[in-house]
Short mmCIF file of the C-alpha atoms (twelve columns), coordinates in Angstrom:
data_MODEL
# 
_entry.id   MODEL 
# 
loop_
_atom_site.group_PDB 
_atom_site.id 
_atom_site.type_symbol 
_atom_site.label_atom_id 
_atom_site.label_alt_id 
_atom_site.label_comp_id 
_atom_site.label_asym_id 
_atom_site.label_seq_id 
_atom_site.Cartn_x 
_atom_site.Cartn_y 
_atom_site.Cartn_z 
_atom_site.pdbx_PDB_model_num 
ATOM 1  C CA . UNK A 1  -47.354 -107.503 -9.235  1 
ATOM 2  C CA . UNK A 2  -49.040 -105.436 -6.648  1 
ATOM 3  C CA . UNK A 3  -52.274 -106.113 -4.792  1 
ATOM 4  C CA . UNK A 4  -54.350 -103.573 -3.722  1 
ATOM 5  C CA . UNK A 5  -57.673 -104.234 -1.479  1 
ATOM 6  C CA . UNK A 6  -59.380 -100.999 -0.826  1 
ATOM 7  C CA . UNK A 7  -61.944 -101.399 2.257   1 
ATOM 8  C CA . UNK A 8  -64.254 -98.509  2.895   1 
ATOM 9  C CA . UNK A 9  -61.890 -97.145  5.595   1 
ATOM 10 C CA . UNK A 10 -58.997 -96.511  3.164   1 
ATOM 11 C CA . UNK A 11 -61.913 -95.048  0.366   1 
ATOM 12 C CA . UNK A 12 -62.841 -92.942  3.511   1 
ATOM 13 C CA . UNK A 13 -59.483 -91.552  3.606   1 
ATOM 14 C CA . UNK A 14 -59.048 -90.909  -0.378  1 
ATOM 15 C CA . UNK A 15 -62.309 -89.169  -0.668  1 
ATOM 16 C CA . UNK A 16 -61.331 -87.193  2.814   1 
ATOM 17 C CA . UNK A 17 -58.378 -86.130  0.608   1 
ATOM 18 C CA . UNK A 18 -60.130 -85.165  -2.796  1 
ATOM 19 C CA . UNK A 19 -62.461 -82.645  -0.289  1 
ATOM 20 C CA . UNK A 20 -59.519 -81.270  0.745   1 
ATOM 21 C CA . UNK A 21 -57.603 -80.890  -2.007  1 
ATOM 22 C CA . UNK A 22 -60.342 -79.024  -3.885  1 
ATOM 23 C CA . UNK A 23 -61.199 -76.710  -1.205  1 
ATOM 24 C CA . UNK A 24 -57.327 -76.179  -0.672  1 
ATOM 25 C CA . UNK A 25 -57.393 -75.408  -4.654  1 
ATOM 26 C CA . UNK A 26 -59.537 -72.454  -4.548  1 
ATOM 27 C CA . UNK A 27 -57.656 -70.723  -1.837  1 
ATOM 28 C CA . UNK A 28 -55.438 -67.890  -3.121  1 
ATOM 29 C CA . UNK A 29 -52.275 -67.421  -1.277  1 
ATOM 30 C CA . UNK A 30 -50.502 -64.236  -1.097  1 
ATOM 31 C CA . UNK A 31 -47.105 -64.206  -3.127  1 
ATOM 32 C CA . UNK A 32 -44.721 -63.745  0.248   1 
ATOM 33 C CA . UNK A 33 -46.504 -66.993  1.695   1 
ATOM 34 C CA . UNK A 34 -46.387 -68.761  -1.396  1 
ATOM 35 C CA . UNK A 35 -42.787 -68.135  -1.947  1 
ATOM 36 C CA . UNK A 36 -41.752 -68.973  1.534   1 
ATOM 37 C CA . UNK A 37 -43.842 -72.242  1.434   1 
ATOM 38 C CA . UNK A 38 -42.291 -73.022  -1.908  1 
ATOM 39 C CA . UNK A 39 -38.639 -72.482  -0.564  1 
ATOM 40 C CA . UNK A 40 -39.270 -74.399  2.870   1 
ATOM 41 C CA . UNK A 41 -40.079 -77.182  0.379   1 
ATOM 42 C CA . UNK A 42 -37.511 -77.392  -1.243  1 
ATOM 43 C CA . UNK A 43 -35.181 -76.590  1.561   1 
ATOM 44 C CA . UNK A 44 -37.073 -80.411  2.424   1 
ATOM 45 C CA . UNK A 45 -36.800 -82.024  -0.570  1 
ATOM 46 C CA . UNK A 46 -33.193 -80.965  -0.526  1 
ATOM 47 C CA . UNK A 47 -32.400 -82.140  3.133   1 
ATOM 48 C CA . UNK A 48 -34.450 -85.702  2.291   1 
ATOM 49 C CA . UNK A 49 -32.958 -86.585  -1.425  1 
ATOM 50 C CA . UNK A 50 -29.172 -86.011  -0.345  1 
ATOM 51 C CA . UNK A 51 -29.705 -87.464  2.775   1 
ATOM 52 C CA . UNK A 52 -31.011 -90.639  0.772   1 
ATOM 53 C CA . UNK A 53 -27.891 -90.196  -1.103  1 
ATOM 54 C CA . UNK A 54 -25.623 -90.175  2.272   1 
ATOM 55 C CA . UNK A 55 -24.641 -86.654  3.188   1 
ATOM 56 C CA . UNK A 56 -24.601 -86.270  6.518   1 
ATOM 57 C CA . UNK A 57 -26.219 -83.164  7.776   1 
ATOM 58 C CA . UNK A 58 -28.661 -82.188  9.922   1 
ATOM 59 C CA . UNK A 59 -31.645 -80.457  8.537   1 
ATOM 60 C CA . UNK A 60 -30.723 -77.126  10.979  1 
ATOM 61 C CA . UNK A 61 -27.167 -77.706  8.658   1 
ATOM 62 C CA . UNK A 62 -29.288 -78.042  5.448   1 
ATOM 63 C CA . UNK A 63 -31.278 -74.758  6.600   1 
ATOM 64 C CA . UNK A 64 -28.038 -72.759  7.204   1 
ATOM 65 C CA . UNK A 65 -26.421 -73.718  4.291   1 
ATOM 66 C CA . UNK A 66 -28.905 -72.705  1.900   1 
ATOM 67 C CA . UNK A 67 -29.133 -69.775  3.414   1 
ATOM 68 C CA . UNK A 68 -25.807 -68.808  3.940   1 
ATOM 69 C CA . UNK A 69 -23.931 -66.391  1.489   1 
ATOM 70 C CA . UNK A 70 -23.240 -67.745  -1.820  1 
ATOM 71 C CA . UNK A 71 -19.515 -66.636  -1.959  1 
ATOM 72 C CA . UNK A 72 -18.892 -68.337  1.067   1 
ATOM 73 C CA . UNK A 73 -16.748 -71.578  0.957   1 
ATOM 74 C CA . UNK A 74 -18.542 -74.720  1.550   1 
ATOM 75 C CA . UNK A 75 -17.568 -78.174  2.410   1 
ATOM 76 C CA . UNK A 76 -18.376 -81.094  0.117   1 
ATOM 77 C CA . UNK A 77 -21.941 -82.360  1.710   1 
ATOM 78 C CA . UNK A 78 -23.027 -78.467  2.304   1 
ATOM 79 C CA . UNK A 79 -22.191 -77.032  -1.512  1 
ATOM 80 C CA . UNK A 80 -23.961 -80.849  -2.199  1 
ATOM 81 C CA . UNK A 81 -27.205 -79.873  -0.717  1 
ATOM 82 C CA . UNK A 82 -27.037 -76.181  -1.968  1 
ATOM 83 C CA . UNK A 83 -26.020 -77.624  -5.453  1 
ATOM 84 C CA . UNK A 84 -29.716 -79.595  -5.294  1 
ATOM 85 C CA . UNK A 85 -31.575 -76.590  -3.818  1 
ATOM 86 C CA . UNK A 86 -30.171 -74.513  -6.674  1 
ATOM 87 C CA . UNK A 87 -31.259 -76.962  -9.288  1 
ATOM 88 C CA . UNK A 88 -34.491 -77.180  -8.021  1 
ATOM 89 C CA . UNK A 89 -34.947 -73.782  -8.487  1 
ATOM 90 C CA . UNK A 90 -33.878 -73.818  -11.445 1 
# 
């Protein structure tokens, strides 16, 4: 079982967060920035989860294997991390 104490500083923090996160809420993005933001994140989530797993490239690798052409042949821990890009887009 996990305890928790919250002092004020760490409520100071949450409730620092919730502002945030509601003004960030309202804010409509346009669709390029969106997009790009959405594929940069996954391009992370992609570096960080097979990295976890033991594949051992860079994220600069990560970043030009995703981008790289599709036909192109890849080595095991590159068509890994576009494999994992791909299903997240899925």
């Amino acid at each position: 079982m996990i305890k928790v104490i919250l002092t004020n500083e760490k409520l100071k923090y949450i409730t620092a967060i919730e502002k945030n996160r509601f003004k960030i809420s309202s804010v409509k993005l346009p669709n390029t920035v969106a997009n790009r933001l959405r594929k940069n994140s996954k391009k992370k989530s992609s570096y960080a989860s097979t990295k976890i797993e033991g594949n051992p490239l860079s994220k600069q690798q990560v970043d030009e294997a995703i981008e790289s052409d599709e036909r192109k042949h890849f080595l095991k821990p590159e068509q890994e991390v576009r494999n994992y890009f791909l299903a997240l887009n899925f």
